[in-house]
CSV table of C-alpha atoms in Angstrom, one decimal:
chain,number,residue,atom,x,y,z
A,1,MET,CA,0.1,0.1,0.1
A,2,ARG,CA,1.5,3.6,-1.1
A,3,GLU,CA,2.2,6.3,1.9
A,4,ARG,CA,-0.5,8.5,2.0
A,5,PRO,CA,0.5,12.1,1.1
A,6,PHE,CA,0.2,14.9,3.1
A,7,VAL,CA,-2.6,16.5,1.4
A,8,ALA,CA,-4.7,13.2,1.4
A,9,ASN,CA,-4.5,13.4,5.3
A,10,LEU,CA,-6.4,16.7,4.9
A,11,VAL,CA,-9.4,14.9,3.7
A,12,SER,CA,-8.9,11.4,4.8
A,13,ASP,CA,-11.3,11.8,7.9
A,14,GLN,CA,-14.2,12.9,5.5
A,15,THR,CA,-16.9,10.4,5.6
A,16,ILE,CA,-18.7,9.4,1.9
A,17,PRO,CA,-21.8,8.4,2.3
A,18,LYS,CA,-23.6,5.3,1.3
A,19,MET,CA,-24.5,5.0,-1.9
A,20,PHE,CA,-27.7,3.3,-3.7
A,21,LYS,CA,-28.5,2.9,-7.4
A,22,VAL,CA,-31.7,4.0,-9.1
A,23,LYS,CA,-33.2,3.6,-12.5
A,24,GLN,CA,-34.3,7.2,-13.9
A,25,VAL,CA,-37.6,6.4,-16.0
A,26,PHE,CA,-38.0,8.7,-19.3
A,27,PRO,CA,-40.2,8.4,-22.4
A,28,ARG,CA,-38.8,6.1,-24.7
A,29,PRO,CA,-39.7,6.6,-28.2
A,30,LYS,CA,-36.9,4.5,-30.4
A,31,ILE,CA,-36.0,3.9,-33.7
A,32,GLN,CA,-34.3,0.0,-33.9
A,33,PRO,CA,-31.0,0.1,-36.0
A,34,GLU,CA,-32.5,-2.5,-37.9
A,35,GLU,CA,-35.2,0.0,-39.0
A,36,ILE,CA,-32.8,2.6,-40.2
A,37,PRO,CA,-31.9,1.7,-43.6
A,38,GLN,CA,-35.0,1.4,-44.8
A,39,ILE,CA,-36.3,4.9,-42.8
A,40,ILE,CA,-33.4,6.5,-44.9
A,41,HIS,CA,-34.2,4.6,-48.0
A,42,THR,CA,-38.0,5.6,-47.8
A,43,LEU,CA,-36.9,9.1,-47.1
A,44,LEU,CA,-34.6,10.1,-49.7
A,45,SER,CA,-36.5,8.3,-52.6
A,46,GLY,CA,-39.1,11.0,-52.3
A,47,GLU,CA,-38.9,13.0,-55.4
A,48,LYS,CA,-37.4,16.2,-54.0
A,49,PHE,CA,-34.4,14.6,-52.5
A,50,SER,CA,-34.0,12.0,-54.8
A,51,SER,CA,-34.2,14.3,-58.0
A,52,LYS,CA,-30.9,16.2,-56.4
A,53,VAL,CA,-28.8,13.1,-57.0
A,54,LYS,CA,-28.0,12.6,-60.5
A,55,PRO,CA,-25.4,9.7,-62.1
A,56,GLY,CA,-21.8,10.8,-61.9
A,57,MET,CA,-22.2,13.4,-59.4
A,58,HIS,CA,-19.5,13.7,-56.5
A,59,ILE,CA,-21.2,13.8,-53.4
A,60,ALA,CA,-19.6,15.3,-50.0
A,61,ILE,CA,-21.6,13.8,-46.9
A,62,THR,CA,-20.5,15.3,-43.5
A,63,ALA,CA,-19.7,13.3,-40.0
A,64,GLY,CA,-19.3,14.9,-37.1
A,65,SER,CA,-17.0,14.5,-34.0
A,66,ARG,CA,-20.2,13.7,-31.5
A,67,GLY,CA,-20.9,10.5,-30.3
A,68,ILE,CA,-24.1,9.9,-32.1
A,69,ALA,CA,-26.4,7.0,-31.6
A,70,ASN,CA,-26.1,5.0,-35.0
A,71,VAL,CA,-24.0,7.6,-36.5
A,72,ALA,CA,-22.0,4.8,-38.6
A,73,LEU,CA,-25.1,3.3,-39.8
A,74,THR,CA,-26.7,6.3,-40.8
A,75,THR,CA,-23.8,7.6,-42.6
A,76,LYS,CA,-23.5,4.0,-44.4
A,77,CYS,CA,-27.1,4.2,-45.4
A,78,ILE,CA,-26.9,7.8,-46.7
A,79,ALA,CA,-23.4,6.9,-48.9
A,80,ASP,CA,-25.5,3.7,-50.1
A,81,PHE,CA,-28.4,5.7,-51.4
A,82,VAL,CA,-26.2,8.2,-53.3
A,83,ARG,CA,-24.5,4.8,-54.8
A,84,SER,CA,-27.8,3.6,-55.7
A,85,LYS,CA,-28.5,7.0,-57.7
A,86,GLY,CA,-25.0,6.2,-59.9
A,87,ALA,CA,-23.3,9.2,-58.0
A,88,TYR,CA,-19.9,8.8,-55.8
A,89,PRO,CA,-20.2,9.6,-52.2
A,90,PHE,CA,-17.2,10.3,-50.2
A,91,ILE,CA,-17.2,11.3,-46.4
A,92,VAL,CA,-15.7,14.7,-44.9
A,93,PRO,CA,-15.0,15.1,-41.2
A,94,ALA,CA,-17.1,18.3,-40.4
A,95,MET,CA,-16.1,19.0,-36.8
A,96,GLY,CA,-14.4,22.6,-37.0
A,97,SER,CA,-11.0,22.2,-34.9
A,98,HIS,CA,-11.7,18.9,-33.4
A,99,GLY,CA,-9.3,16.3,-33.5
A,100,GLY,CA,-6.7,18.7,-32.6
A,101,ALA,CA,-7.3,20.6,-35.9
A,102,THR,CA,-5.6,17.8,-38.1
A,103,ALA,CA,-6.6,15.8,-41.0
A,104,ASP,CA,-5.5,12.8,-39.2
A,105,GLY,CA,-7.0,13.2,-35.9
A,106,GLN,CA,-10.1,14.3,-37.6
A,107,ARG,CA,-10.0,10.7,-39.6
A,108,ALA,CA,-9.2,9.1,-36.3
A,109,ILE,CA,-12.5,10.4,-34.7
A,110,LEU,CA,-14.6,9.1,-37.3
A,111,GLU,CA,-13.0,5.6,-37.4
A,112,GLY,CA,-13.4,5.6,-33.7
A,113,TYR,CA,-17.3,5.9,-34.2
A,114,GLY,CA,-17.0,2.9,-36.9
A,115,ILE,CA,-17.0,5.3,-39.8
A,116,THR,CA,-14.3,3.4,-41.8
A,117,GLU,CA,-14.1,3.6,-45.6
A,118,ASP,CA,-14.5,-0.2,-45.5
A,119,TYR,CA,-17.7,-0.1,-43.6
A,120,VAL,CA,-19.5,3.3,-45.2
A,121,GLY,CA,-18.1,1.7,-48.6
A,122,CYS,CA,-16.6,5.2,-49.8
A,123,PRO,CA,-13.5,7.7,-49.5
A,124,ILE,CA,-13.3,9.3,-46.3
A,125,ILE,CA,-11.4,12.7,-47.4
A,126,SER,CA,-9.8,14.3,-44.3
A,127,SER,CA,-8.3,17.8,-45.0
A,128,MET,CA,-7.8,21.1,-43.1
A,129,GLU,CA,-7.6,22.8,-46.3
A,130,VAL,CA,-10.8,25.4,-46.7
A,131,LYS,CA,-12.2,27.6,-49.7
A,132,LYS,CA,-13.9,30.9,-49.6
A,133,ILE,CA,-17.2,30.5,-51.2
A,134,GLY,CA,-18.6,34.0,-50.5
A,135,VAL,CA,-19.7,36.2,-47.7
A,136,ASN,CA,-22.1,36.6,-45.1
A,137,GLU,CA,-24.7,39.1,-44.6
A,138,GLU,CA,-22.3,41.6,-42.8
A,139,GLY,CA,-19.8,41.1,-45.4
A,140,MET,CA,-17.7,38.6,-43.5
A,141,ASP,CA,-15.7,36.0,-45.9
A,142,VAL,CA,-17.4,32.5,-45.4
A,143,PHE,CA,-15.1,29.4,-45.6
A,144,ILE,CA,-15.9,25.7,-45.9
A,145,ASP,CA,-14.1,22.5,-46.3
A,146,LYS,CA,-12.4,22.9,-49.9
A,147,ASN,CA,-13.4,19.4,-51.1
A,148,ALA,CA,-17.0,19.9,-50.0
A,149,ALA,CA,-16.9,23.0,-51.5
A,150,GLU,CA,-15.8,21.6,-55.0
A,151,SER,CA,-17.9,18.7,-55.1
A,152,ASP,CA,-21.0,18.5,-56.9
A,153,GLY,CA,-23.6,18.6,-54.0
A,154,ILE,CA,-23.1,18.2,-50.3
A,155,ILE,CA,-25.8,15.8,-47.8
A,156,LEU,CA,-25.4,17.1,-44.1
A,157,GLY,CA,-25.6,14.1,-41.8
A,158,CYS,CA,-25.5,15.5,-38.3
A,159,ARG,CA,-27.8,14.9,-34.9
A,160,ILE,CA,-30.0,18.1,-33.7
A,161,LYS,CA,-29.8,18.7,-29.8
A,162,PRO,CA,-29.8,21.5,-27.3
A,163,HIS,CA,-26.4,23.2,-27.4
A,164,THR,CA,-24.0,23.4,-24.2
A,165,ALA,CA,-23.2,27.1,-24.0
A,166,PHE,CA,-25.8,29.4,-25.8
A,167,ARG,CA,-29.2,29.3,-26.7
A,168,GLY,CA,-31.3,30.2,-29.8
A,169,PRO,CA,-33.7,28.9,-32.5
A,170,TYR,CA,-30.5,27.1,-34.1
A,171,GLU,CA,-27.9,25.1,-31.7
A,172,SER,CA,-26.5,22.1,-32.3
A,173,GLY,CA,-27.9,20.7,-35.5
A,174,ILE,CA,-27.8,21.4,-39.2
A,175,MET,CA,-26.8,25.3,-39.3
A,176,LYS,CA,-24.2,24.6,-36.8
A,177,MET,CA,-22.9,21.5,-38.9
A,178,MET,CA,-22.5,24.2,-42.1
A,179,ALA,CA,-20.9,27.0,-40.0
A,180,ILE,CA,-18.8,25.1,-37.7
A,181,GLY,CA,-18.3,21.8,-38.8
A,182,LEU,CA,-17.8,22.2,-42.5
A,183,GLY,CA,-15.9,25.4,-41.7
A,184,LYS,CA,-12.8,23.7,-40.2
A,185,GLN,CA,-10.4,25.5,-37.8
A,186,HIS,CA,-10.8,28.5,-40.3
A,187,GLY,CA,-14.4,28.7,-40.2
A,188,ALA,CA,-15.2,27.6,-37.0
A,189,GLU,CA,-12.3,30.5,-35.5
A,190,VAL,CA,-14.1,33.3,-37.3
A,191,CYS,CA,-17.5,31.9,-36.3
A,192,HIS,CA,-16.4,32.0,-32.4
A,193,GLU,CA,-14.6,34.9,-32.6
A,194,ALA,CA,-17.4,37.2,-31.4
A,195,GLY,CA,-18.1,34.8,-28.4
A,196,PHE,CA,-21.1,32.9,-27.0
A,197,LYS,CA,-23.0,36.0,-26.6
A,198,ASN,CA,-23.3,36.2,-30.3
A,199,MET,CA,-23.6,32.4,-31.4
A,200,ALA,CA,-27.4,32.7,-31.6
A,201,LYS,CA,-27.0,35.2,-34.5
A,202,TYR,CA,-23.6,34.1,-36.3
A,203,VAL,CA,-24.6,30.4,-36.7
A,204,PRO,CA,-27.4,31.1,-38.8
A,205,MET,CA,-25.8,33.9,-40.7
A,206,PHE,CA,-23.4,31.8,-41.5
A,207,GLY,CA,-25.5,28.8,-42.5
A,208,ARG,CA,-27.6,30.8,-44.6
A,209,ALA,CA,-24.5,32.0,-46.6
A,210,ILE,CA,-23.7,28.3,-46.8
A,211,ILE,CA,-26.7,27.6,-48.2
A,212,LYS,CA,-27.0,30.2,-50.7
A,213,ASN,CA,-23.2,29.6,-51.9
A,214,ALA,CA,-22.0,26.1,-51.6
A,215,PRO,CA,-23.7,23.0,-53.2
A,216,ILE,CA,-26.0,22.0,-50.0
A,217,LEU,CA,-28.5,19.7,-51.5
A,218,PHE,CA,-30.4,18.2,-48.3
A,219,ALA,CA,-29.7,17.4,-44.5
A,220,VAL,CA,-30.5,14.1,-42.6
A,221,PRO,CA,-30.8,14.9,-39.2
A,222,THR,CA,-31.3,12.7,-36.1
A,223,ILE,CA,-32.8,13.3,-32.7
A,224,GLU,CA,-32.2,11.0,-29.7
A,225,ASN,CA,-34.5,10.3,-27.0
A,226,ALA,CA,-33.4,10.3,-23.2
A,227,TYR,CA,-31.5,7.4,-23.1
A,228,ASP,CA,-28.8,8.2,-26.2
A,229,GLU,CA,-30.7,6.4,-28.9
A,230,THR,CA,-32.2,7.2,-32.1
A,231,CYS,CA,-35.8,8.4,-32.0
A,232,LYS,CA,-36.0,10.6,-35.1
A,233,ILE,CA,-34.7,10.5,-38.4
A,234,THR,CA,-36.1,13.2,-41.3
A,235,ALA,CA,-35.0,14.6,-44.3
A,236,VAL,CA,-35.1,18.7,-44.7
A,237,ASN,CA,-34.5,20.0,-48.2
A,238,ALA,CA,-31.5,23.0,-48.4
A,239,GLU,CA,-34.3,25.4,-49.0
A,240,GLU,CA,-36.2,24.5,-45.9
A,241,ILE,CA,-33.7,24.2,-43.0
A,242,ILE,CA,-34.1,28.1,-42.2
A,243,GLU,CA,-37.8,27.1,-41.8
A,244,LYS,CA,-37.8,23.5,-40.2
A,245,GLU,CA,-34.8,23.2,-38.0
A,246,PRO,CA,-35.9,25.0,-35.1
A,247,PRO,CA,-39.2,23.0,-34.6
A,248,LEU,CA,-36.6,19.9,-34.7
A,249,LEU,CA,-34.8,21.9,-31.9
A,250,GLN,CA,-38.1,22.1,-30.0
A,251,GLU,CA,-38.2,18.3,-30.4
A,252,ALA,CA,-34.9,17.5,-29.5
A,253,PHE,CA,-35.2,19.5,-26.1
A,254,ALA,CA,-38.4,17.5,-25.2
A,255,ASN,CA,-36.6,14.3,-25.3
A,256,MET,CA,-33.7,15.5,-23.5
A,257,PRO,CA,-32.8,13.4,-20.1
A,258,ARG,CA,-31.8,15.3,-17.0
A,259,ILE,CA,-31.0,14.1,-13.2
A,260,LEU,CA,-34.1,13.4,-11.6
A,261,VAL,CA,-33.2,15.3,-8.3
A,262,ASP,CA,-32.9,19.1,-8.7
A,263,ALA,CA,-29.6,19.8,-6.7
A,264,CYS,CA,-26.9,18.2,-4.8
A,265,ASP,CA,-24.0,19.0,-2.8
A,266,VAL,CA,-21.6,16.9,-5.0
A,267,LEU,CA,-21.7,15.5,-8.4
A,268,VAL,CA,-19.4,12.8,-9.2
A,269,VAL,CA,-18.6,11.7,-12.9
A,270,ASP,CA,-17.4,8.7,-13.6
A,271,GLN,CA,-16.1,9.8,-17.0
A,272,ILE,CA,-16.1,12.6,-19.3
A,273,GLY,CA,-15.1,13.0,-23.2
A,274,LYS,CA,-15.7,14.4,-26.5
A,275,ASN,CA,-17.8,11.3,-27.3
A,276,PHE,CA,-20.0,12.3,-24.5
A,277,SER,CA,-20.2,16.0,-25.3
A,278,GLY,CA,-18.4,18.7,-27.0
A,279,ASP,CA,-18.1,19.8,-23.6
A,280,GLY,CA,-16.6,16.7,-22.2
A,281,MET,CA,-19.5,16.4,-19.7
A,282,ASP,CA,-23.3,18.0,-21.2
A,283,PRO,CA,-23.7,20.9,-19.1
A,284,ASN,CA,-27.5,20.4,-19.9
A,285,ILE,CA,-27.3,17.5,-17.5
A,286,THR,CA,-24.4,18.2,-14.9
A,287,GLY,CA,-25.1,22.1,-14.6
A,288,THR,CA,-21.4,23.0,-15.6
A,289,PHE,CA,-21.9,25.8,-18.5
A,290,CYS,CA,-18.7,28.0,-19.5
A,291,THR,CA,-20.7,30.6,-20.4
A,292,PRO,CA,-23.4,32.8,-18.7
A,293,TYR,CA,-25.5,32.4,-22.1
A,294,ALA,CA,-27.3,28.9,-21.4
A,295,THR,CA,-28.5,27.6,-18.1
A,296,GLY,CA,-29.9,24.3,-17.1
A,297,GLY,CA,-28.9,20.8,-15.5
A,298,ILE,CA,-28.6,19.9,-11.8
A,299,LYS,CA,-27.3,22.2,-9.1
A,300,SER,CA,-24.0,21.5,-7.1
A,301,GLN,CA,-21.3,23.2,-5.3
A,302,ARG,CA,-18.8,20.6,-6.3
A,303,VAL,CA,-18.2,18.5,-9.2
A,304,CYS,CA,-15.6,15.5,-9.1
A,305,VAL,CA,-14.6,13.9,-12.3
A,306,LEU,CA,-12.7,10.4,-11.9
A,307,ASP,CA,-11.7,9.6,-15.4
A,308,LEU,CA,-11.5,10.3,-19.2
A,309,SER,CA,-13.3,8.0,-22.0
A,310,PRO,CA,-10.7,6.0,-24.2
A,311,GLU,CA,-12.8,7.3,-27.1
A,312,THR,CA,-11.8,10.8,-26.2
A,313,HIS,CA,-8.1,10.0,-27.0
A,314,GLY,CA,-6.5,12.2,-24.0
A,315,ASN,CA,-9.0,15.3,-24.8
A,316,GLY,CA,-10.1,16.5,-21.2
A,317,ILE,CA,-11.8,19.5,-22.3
A,318,GLY,CA,-14.6,20.3,-20.0
A,319,LEU,CA,-12.4,19.2,-17.0
A,320,GLY,CA,-11.8,23.1,-16.2
A,321,TYR,CA,-15.5,23.1,-14.8
A,322,SER,CA,-14.9,20.2,-12.3
A,323,SER,CA,-13.6,21.1,-8.7
A,324,ALA,CA,-11.4,17.7,-8.4
A,325,THR,CA,-9.9,15.1,-10.5
A,326,THR,CA,-7.7,12.1,-10.2
A,327,LYS,CA,-4.1,11.6,-10.9
A,328,ARG,CA,-5.3,9.2,-13.6
A,329,VAL,CA,-7.4,11.6,-15.7
A,330,PHE,CA,-4.1,14.0,-15.3
A,331,ASN,CA,-1.8,11.3,-16.7
A,332,GLN,CA,-4.0,10.8,-19.7
A,333,LEU,CA,-4.4,14.6,-20.8
A,334,ASP,CA,-3.4,15.6,-24.3
A,335,LEU,CA,-2.8,18.9,-24.1
A,336,SER,CA,-2.3,19.1,-27.9
A,337,SER,CA,-5.8,17.9,-28.6
A,338,MET,CA,-7.1,19.9,-26.0
A,339,TYR,CA,-6.2,23.3,-26.6
A,340,PRO,CA,-7.0,23.9,-30.0
A,341,ASN,CA,-10.5,23.6,-29.4
A,342,ALA,CA,-10.5,25.8,-26.7
A,343,ILE,CA,-8.4,28.4,-28.2
A,344,THR,CA,-10.9,28.4,-31.4
A,345,CYS,CA,-14.0,28.5,-29.2
A,346,THR,CA,-12.2,31.3,-27.4
A,347,VAL,CA,-13.6,29.8,-24.1
A,348,LEU,CA,-10.4,28.5,-21.8
A,349,GLY,CA,-12.3,27.7,-18.8
A,350,GLY,CA,-12.7,24.1,-19.8
A,351,VAL,CA,-9.1,23.1,-20.2
A,352,ARG,CA,-7.8,24.6,-16.5
A,353,ILE,CA,-7.0,21.9,-14.4
A,354,PRO,CA,-8.7,21.4,-11.2
A,355,ILE,CA,-7.4,19.8,-7.7
A,356,VAL,CA,-5.5,16.5,-8.8
A,357,MET,CA,-5.8,14.0,-6.0
A,358,GLU,CA,-4.4,10.5,-6.0
A,359,SER,CA,-7.2,8.5,-5.9
A,360,ASP,CA,-11.0,8.1,-6.7
A,361,LYS,CA,-11.9,8.3,-3.1
A,362,GLU,CA,-9.7,11.4,-2.5
A,363,ALA,CA,-11.0,13.4,-4.9
A,364,ILE,CA,-14.4,12.5,-4.0
A,365,GLN,CA,-13.4,13.5,-0.3
A,366,VAL,CA,-12.2,16.9,-1.1
A,367,CYS,CA,-15.0,17.8,-3.3
A,368,ILE,CA,-17.4,16.9,0.3
A,369,ARG,CA,-14.7,18.3,2.6
A,370,THR,CA,-14.7,21.8,0.5
A,371,CYS,CA,-18.4,22.4,0.4
A,372,ASN,CA,-20.0,24.8,2.6
A,373,GLU,CA,-23.2,24.9,4.7
A,374,ILE,CA,-23.9,21.2,4.3
A,375,ASP,CA,-24.2,18.3,6.7
A,376,LYS,CA,-20.6,16.9,6.2
A,377,LYS,CA,-22.0,13.7,7.5
A,378,ASN,CA,-24.8,12.8,5.4
A,379,PRO,CA,-24.2,14.8,2.1
A,380,GLN,CA,-26.1,15.0,-0.8
A,381,VAL,CA,-24.1,13.1,-3.6
A,382,VAL,CA,-25.2,12.1,-6.9
A,383,ARG,CA,-23.0,10.0,-9.3
A,384,ILE,CA,-23.4,9.4,-12.8
A,385,PRO,CA,-21.5,7.1,-15.3
A,386,ASN,CA,-21.0,9.9,-17.7
A,387,SER,CA,-23.5,13.1,-18.7
A,388,LEU,CA,-24.8,10.7,-22.2
A,389,HIS,CA,-26.1,7.6,-20.1
A,390,ILE,CA,-28.1,8.6,-16.9
A,391,GLU,CA,-30.7,5.6,-16.7
A,392,HIS,CA,-29.1,3.9,-14.0
A,393,ILE,CA,-27.1,6.5,-11.4
A,394,MET,CA,-26.3,6.7,-7.6
A,395,LEU,CA,-27.6,8.6,-5.0
A,396,SER,CA,-26.4,9.2,-1.6
A,397,GLU,CA,-28.7,7.6,1.5
A,398,SER,CA,-29.7,11.4,2.0
A,399,TYR,CA,-32.1,11.0,-1.0
A,400,TYR,CA,-33.7,7.4,0.1
A,401,GLU,CA,-37.1,8.9,0.9
A,402,GLU,CA,-37.3,10.9,-1.8
A,403,ALA,CA,-36.6,8.3,-4.1
A,404,LYS,CA,-38.9,6.0,-2.9
A,405,ASN,CA,-41.8,8.8,-3.4
A,406,ASN,CA,-40.8,9.7,-7.0
A,407,PRO,CA,-42.5,7.5,-9.5
A,408,ASN,CA,-39.8,8.2,-12.3
A,409,LEU,CA,-36.9,6.7,-9.8
A,410,ILE,CA,-36.8,2.9,-9.6
A,411,ILE,CA,-34.7,2.0,-6.6
A,412,GLU,CA,-32.6,-0.9,-7.6
A,413,SER,CA,-30.2,-1.5,-4.3
A,414,GLU,CA,-30.3,-0.6,-0.7
A,415,PRO,CA,-27.1,2.1,0.5
A,416,GLU,CA,-24.0,0.7,1.0
A,417,TYR,CA,-20.2,2.0,1.0
A,418,LEU,CA,-19.0,2.3,-2.3
A,419,PRO,CA,-16.2,-0.2,-3.0
A,420,PHE,CA,-12.7,1.3,-2.9
A,421,ASP,CA,-9.6,-0.9,-3.3
A,422,GLU,CA,-6.7,-0.5,-1.3
A,423,ASN,CA,-5.1,2.5,-3.5
A,424,GLY,CA,-8.6,4.1,-2.8
A,425,ASN,CA,-10.0,3.7,-6.6
A,426,LEU,CA,-13.4,2.3,-7.4
A,427,TRP,CA,-13.8,-1.1,-8.6
């Protein structure tokens, strides 16, 4: 057993309460994966979509950096449809500055989601080179991926979801996929330059310019339910995006999950990562917003992050909004992957380093120890696996009576102490 450092002694007597497992119950509209090929084929076979894809055309299909349910399958189905029309599809990573703002890094992200050339059956052309396609309403230059700009048509594959840093009629979705995703490092930087305060203005402004000046054909957006499952797939023609995206965003809001207790002293997040949220942990769930221009999520005094997901490849963006983390997280951080995203979006808080403790136990203890005006012997602690999968979570013993009286919380275990190994890590 390792020798206890002095800092650990400052929190070693802090009680970690007994925890119990609960299942959160949300509405669950769902599309089964085996249904997706037929749904997409039927949608795109409609005259207003199929007439836009002609034999011999080279068609760019966008794929982003988010961990979207069935993203590889939906991308493949779009490519299959394009091929069935005698055209030539290729995949373009549309993720702004993500992947360390490198072509190889962006390709690696797609491959991590199963979007490989072998699977989708067409080339993945990853490049950070952009081309100016015009100007927006304020005369600002508009750039998008060069290969997409020079294609015969662009199909926007994306997910529509509430954004983590601003509110507006267009948040994470079709407009943002064009304005920031296709814009690569250059376009993302231009769009972010005015800050998130103005993002609700600039995302649709750049999006409208891209619709006008680039060969956008249509979009195939998805919406997910509270369980990170596909619950809606639709198709939106280029000329309909401005009108049809806002109602789809409202549908996405209605399907968002949440932690079914309003507040806690300490929120423990087992893993953060770009596959769960662009912010590492979705503040719409965790309350860890990076700007004052969006609100929501659980209210907590402290947030404890225990690990990074393998899929995030060391990108610990979002860690800066936690109060404490572990040495294990610190040792995994890839600053060259984290910093480009933060610099591009002009928000640096997410890449700061919080208090680093040796173990899971010490990280949780320091968070409880530093809370103010709470019952330190019986604190309110919520533990989630990540911000994307919150069907099964843990609550401290202080929530037990509340959980028994909540019809949307199903108690799955009796309160018991968390199992730490001899090094103080959860197992």
